[in-house]
Amino acid sequence: MDCIFCKIIKGDIPSGKVYENEKVYAFKDINPQAPVHILVVPKLHIDSCDMISAENSSYVSAIFEAIPAIAKEAGLSEGYRVITNCGAHGCQSVKHLHFHILGGKQLSEKMD
Ligand code: 5GP
Ligand code: ZN
């Protein structure tokens, strides 16, 4: 499968890794939208939020269990935002489920 995030997880494409465990990989976004912009992805290919199911949701819970440690390591003690874009209206550009962690500044109240 020609998936850029699967290639990053395998190490075929370099990335600024910040965290990894059995089910989760996290790395710096190549085009940061905030002083801290980290992408957290499941090591299992899941197309998007819309494809989460009972069969693969352990990867999603593993992501959310890892997020506090990732945020702490990134120095986000004042808070942060976690976002996933899904499908065309959600402006998802990479079709491998990922959660953006944004922080390091006061974020906008606006979410769309
Ligand atoms: P989306 O728009 O799908 O929610 O987010 C995709 C994100 O992946 C974007 O913020 C984009 O900057 C990031 N991205 C795309 N290709 C690469 C890459 O090769 N390396 C890294 N580190 N980030 C990428
Ligand atoms: Zn993938």
PDB file of C-alpha atoms and ligand atoms in Angstrom:
ATOM      1  CA  MET A   1       0.000   0.000   0.000  1.00  0.00           C
ATOM      2  CA  ASP A   2       1.331   3.411  -0.934  1.00  0.00           C
ATOM      3  CA  CYS A   3       0.836   5.129   2.411  1.00  0.00           C
ATOM      4  CA  ILE A   4       3.305   7.807   3.507  1.00  0.00           C
ATOM      5  CA  PHE A   5       2.641   7.299   7.232  1.00  0.00           C
ATOM      6  CA  CYS A   6       3.094   3.499   6.956  1.00  0.00           C
ATOM      7  CA  LYS A   7       6.465   4.267   5.314  1.00  0.00           C
ATOM      8  CA  ILE A   8       7.350   6.669   8.156  1.00  0.00           C
ATOM      9  CA  ILE A   9       6.415   4.017  10.760  1.00  0.00           C
ATOM     10  CA  LYS A  10       8.611   1.447   8.952  1.00  0.00           C
ATOM     11  CA  GLY A  11      11.491   3.931   8.782  1.00  0.00           C
ATOM     12  CA  ASP A  12      11.497   4.012   4.969  1.00  0.00           C
ATOM     13  CA  ILE A  13      10.892   7.798   5.143  1.00  0.00           C
ATOM     14  CA  PRO A  14      12.733   9.786   7.839  1.00  0.00           C
ATOM     15  CA  SER A  15      10.722  11.588  10.502  1.00  0.00           C
ATOM     16  CA  GLY A  16      11.325  13.526  13.699  1.00  0.00           C
ATOM     17  CA  LYS A  17      10.182  10.760  16.024  1.00  0.00           C
ATOM     18  CA  VAL A  18       9.155  11.898  19.498  1.00  0.00           C
ATOM     19  CA  TYR A  19       7.511   8.710  20.860  1.00  0.00           C
ATOM     20  CA  GLU A  20       7.004   5.059  19.980  1.00  0.00           C
ATOM     21  CA  ASN A  21       5.525   1.969  21.574  1.00  0.00           C
ATOM     22  CA  GLU A  22       4.098  -1.327  20.323  1.00  0.00           C
ATOM     23  CA  LYS A  23       0.976   0.291  18.840  1.00  0.00           C
ATOM     24  CA  VAL A  24       1.755   4.004  18.550  1.00  0.00           C
ATOM     25  CA  TYR A  25       4.213   6.207  16.631  1.00  0.00           C
ATOM     26  CA  ALA A  26       4.493   9.987  17.078  1.00  0.00           C
ATOM     27  CA  PHE A  27       6.554  12.468  15.071  1.00  0.00           C
ATOM     28  CA  LYS A  28       6.849  16.161  14.307  1.00  0.00           C
ATOM     29  CA  ASP A  29       4.598  17.520  11.563  1.00  0.00           C
ATOM     30  CA  ILE A  30       6.656  18.567   8.541  1.00  0.00           C
ATOM     31  CA  ASN A  31       4.609  21.775   8.177  1.00  0.00           C
ATOM     32  CA  PRO A  32       3.934  22.910  11.760  1.00  0.00           C
ATOM     33  CA  GLN A  33       0.786  24.988  12.435  1.00  0.00           C
ATOM     34  CA  ALA A  34       1.861  25.863  16.000  1.00  0.00           C
ATOM     35  CA  PRO A  35       5.151  25.998  17.963  1.00  0.00           C
ATOM     36  CA  VAL A  36       4.480  22.347  18.891  1.00  0.00           C
ATOM     37  CA  HIS A  37       2.789  20.230  16.218  1.00  0.00           C
ATOM     38  CA  ILE A  38       3.057  16.490  16.653  1.00  0.00           C
ATOM     39  CA  LEU A  39       1.263  13.740  14.721  1.00  0.00           C
ATOM     40  CA  VAL A  40       0.284  10.590  16.592  1.00  0.00           C
ATOM     41  CA  VAL A  41      -0.541   7.563  14.454  1.00  0.00           C
ATOM     42  CA  PRO A  42      -1.512   3.919  14.984  1.00  0.00           C
ATOM     43  CA  LYS A  43       1.076   1.394  13.779  1.00  0.00           C
ATOM     44  CA  LEU A  44      -1.856  -0.422  12.149  1.00  0.00           C
ATOM     45  CA  HIS A  45      -3.066   1.215   8.942  1.00  0.00           C
ATOM     46  CA  ILE A  46      -6.555   2.632   9.564  1.00  0.00           C
ATOM     47  CA  ASP A  47      -7.834   4.947   6.823  1.00  0.00           C
ATOM     48  CA  SER A  48      -9.486   7.525   9.045  1.00  0.00           C
ATOM     49  CA  CYS A  49     -11.594   8.149  12.134  1.00  0.00           C
ATOM     50  CA  ASP A  50     -14.521   6.807  10.116  1.00  0.00           C
ATOM     51  CA  MET A  51     -12.919   3.339  10.015  1.00  0.00           C
ATOM     52  CA  ILE A  52     -12.452   2.884  13.757  1.00  0.00           C
ATOM     53  CA  SER A  53     -14.134  -0.314  14.938  1.00  0.00           C
ATOM     54  CA  ALA A  54     -14.148  -2.774  17.830  1.00  0.00           C
ATOM     55  CA  GLU A  55     -11.425  -4.707  15.964  1.00  0.00           C
ATOM     56  CA  ASN A  56      -8.915  -1.841  15.787  1.00  0.00           C
ATOM     57  CA  SER A  57      -9.933   0.523  18.598  1.00  0.00           C
ATOM     58  CA  SER A  58      -7.201  -0.784  20.914  1.00  0.00           C
ATOM     59  CA  TYR A  59      -4.788   1.210  18.707  1.00  0.00           C
ATOM     60  CA  VAL A  60      -6.875   4.334  19.281  1.00  0.00           C
ATOM     61  CA  SER A  61      -7.009   3.845  23.036  1.00  0.00           C
ATOM     62  CA  ALA A  62      -3.242   3.253  22.990  1.00  0.00           C
ATOM     63  CA  ILE A  63      -2.843   6.620  21.245  1.00  0.00           C
ATOM     64  CA  PHE A  64      -4.891   8.421  23.886  1.00  0.00           C
ATOM     65  CA  GLU A  65      -3.047   6.620  26.672  1.00  0.00           C
ATOM     66  CA  ALA A  66       0.240   7.865  25.143  1.00  0.00           C
ATOM     67  CA  ILE A  67      -0.831  11.465  24.555  1.00  0.00           C
ATOM     68  CA  PRO A  68      -0.269  12.733  28.136  1.00  0.00           C
ATOM     69  CA  ALA A  69       3.336  11.494  28.091  1.00  0.00           C
ATOM     70  CA  ILE A  70       3.921  12.934  24.616  1.00  0.00           C
ATOM     71  CA  ALA A  71       2.473  16.290  25.697  1.00  0.00           C
ATOM     72  CA  LYS A  72       4.521  16.328  28.893  1.00  0.00           C
ATOM     73  CA  GLU A  73       7.731  15.571  26.996  1.00  0.00           C
ATOM     74  CA  ALA A  74       6.888  18.405  24.564  1.00  0.00           C
ATOM     75  CA  GLY A  75       6.473  20.843  27.462  1.00  0.00           C
ATOM     76  CA  LEU A  76       2.753  21.443  26.954  1.00  0.00           C
ATOM     77  CA  SER A  77       1.987  22.092  30.627  1.00  0.00           C
ATOM     78  CA  GLU A  78      -0.388  24.983  29.768  1.00  0.00           C
ATOM     79  CA  GLY A  79      -2.580  22.777  27.585  1.00  0.00           C
ATOM     80  CA  TYR A  80      -2.947  21.705  23.994  1.00  0.00           C
ATOM     81  CA  ARG A  81      -5.459  20.645  21.342  1.00  0.00           C
ATOM     82  CA  VAL A  82      -5.941  17.187  19.789  1.00  0.00           C
ATOM     83  CA  ILE A  83      -7.545  17.091  16.340  1.00  0.00           C
ATOM     84  CA  THR A  84      -8.261  14.469  13.729  1.00  0.00           C
ATOM     85  CA  ASN A  85      -9.401  15.454  10.258  1.00  0.00           C
ATOM     86  CA  CYS A  86     -11.710  12.968   8.552  1.00  0.00           C
ATOM     87  CA  GLY A  87     -12.609  12.767   4.875  1.00  0.00           C
ATOM     88  CA  ALA A  88     -13.089  15.519   2.300  1.00  0.00           C
ATOM     89  CA  HIS A  89     -15.117  17.956   4.405  1.00  0.00           C
ATOM     90  CA  GLY A  90     -12.702  17.407   7.296  1.00  0.00           C
ATOM     91  CA  CYS A  91      -9.766  18.281   4.967  1.00  0.00           C
ATOM     92  CA  GLN A  92      -7.971  14.985   5.619  1.00  0.00           C
ATOM     93  CA  SER A  93      -4.942  14.954   3.298  1.00  0.00           C
ATOM     94  CA  VAL A  94      -3.169  11.771   4.458  1.00  0.00           C
ATOM     95  CA  LYS A  95      -5.392   8.686   4.483  1.00  0.00           C
ATOM     96  CA  HIS A  96      -3.830   7.053   7.543  1.00  0.00           C
ATOM     97  CA  LEU A  97      -5.578   7.914  10.810  1.00  0.00           C
ATOM     98  CA  HIS A  98      -3.602  10.533  12.725  1.00  0.00           C
ATOM     99  CA  PHE A  99      -4.155  12.853  15.642  1.00  0.00           C
ATOM    100  CA  HIS A 100      -2.605  16.307  15.595  1.00  0.00           C
ATOM    101  CA  ILE A 101      -1.300  17.615  18.932  1.00  0.00           C
ATOM    102  CA  LEU A 102      -1.072  21.403  18.710  1.00  0.00           C
ATOM    103  CA  GLY A 103       0.276  23.681  21.405  1.00  0.00           C
ATOM    104  CA  GLY A 104       3.052  25.878  22.660  1.00  0.00           C
ATOM    105  CA  LYS A 105       0.942  29.054  22.335  1.00  0.00           C
ATOM    106  CA  GLN A 106      -2.575  30.279  23.112  1.00  0.00           C
ATOM    107  CA  LEU A 107      -4.709  28.604  20.461  1.00  0.00           C
ATOM    108  CA  SER A 108      -7.732  30.194  18.811  1.00  0.00           C
ATOM    109  CA  GLU A 109     -11.211  29.550  20.215  1.00  0.00           C
ATOM    110  CA  LYS A 110     -12.356  28.942  16.651  1.00  0.00           C
ATOM    111  CA  MET A 111     -12.316  25.328  15.554  1.00  0.00           C
ATOM    112  CA  ASP A 112     -13.419  25.494  11.934  1.00  0.00           C
TER     113      ASP A 112
HETATM  114  P1  5GP B   1      -4.274  16.128   7.558  1.00  0.00           P
HETATM  115  O1  5GP B   1      -4.396  17.313   6.666  1.00  0.00           O
HETATM  116  O2  5GP B   1      -4.462  14.828   6.786  1.00  0.00           O
HETATM  117  O3  5GP B   1      -5.108  16.168   8.792  1.00  0.00           O
HETATM  118  O4  5GP B   1      -2.791  16.143   8.122  1.00  0.00           O
HETATM  119  C1  5GP B   1      -1.704  15.610   7.453  1.00  0.00           C
HETATM  120  C2  5GP B   1      -0.485  16.213   8.074  1.00  0.00           C
HETATM  121  O5  5GP B   1       0.626  15.442   7.700  1.00  0.00           O
HETATM  122  C3  5GP B   1      -0.211  17.651   7.618  1.00  0.00           C
HETATM  123  O6  5GP B   1      -0.200  18.512   8.751  1.00  0.00           O
HETATM  124  C4  5GP B   1       1.142  17.560   6.939  1.00  0.00           C
HETATM  125  O7  5GP B   1       1.958  18.686   7.188  1.00  0.00           O
HETATM  126  C5  5GP B   1       1.716  16.286   7.509  1.00  0.00           C
HETATM  127  N1  5GP B   1       2.633  15.581   6.638  1.00  0.00           N
HETATM  128  C6  5GP B   1       2.394  15.222   5.339  1.00  0.00           C
HETATM  129  N2  5GP B   1       3.456  14.542   4.852  1.00  0.00           N
HETATM  130  C7  5GP B   1       4.359  14.456   5.859  1.00  0.00           C
HETATM  131  C8  5GP B   1       5.651  13.879   5.951  1.00  0.00           C
HETATM  132  O8  5GP B   1       6.192  13.287   5.013  1.00  0.00           O
HETATM  133  N3  5GP B   1       6.300  13.993   7.133  1.00  0.00           N
HETATM  134  C9  5GP B   1       5.738  14.632   8.211  1.00  0.00           C
HETATM  135  N4  5GP B   1       6.479  14.691   9.321  1.00  0.00           N
HETATM  136  N5  5GP B   1       4.524  15.204   8.156  1.00  0.00           N
HETATM  137  C10 5GP B   1       3.833  15.110   6.987  1.00  0.00           C
HETATM  138 ZN    ZN B   2      -0.788   3.722   6.435  1.00  0.00          ZN
END
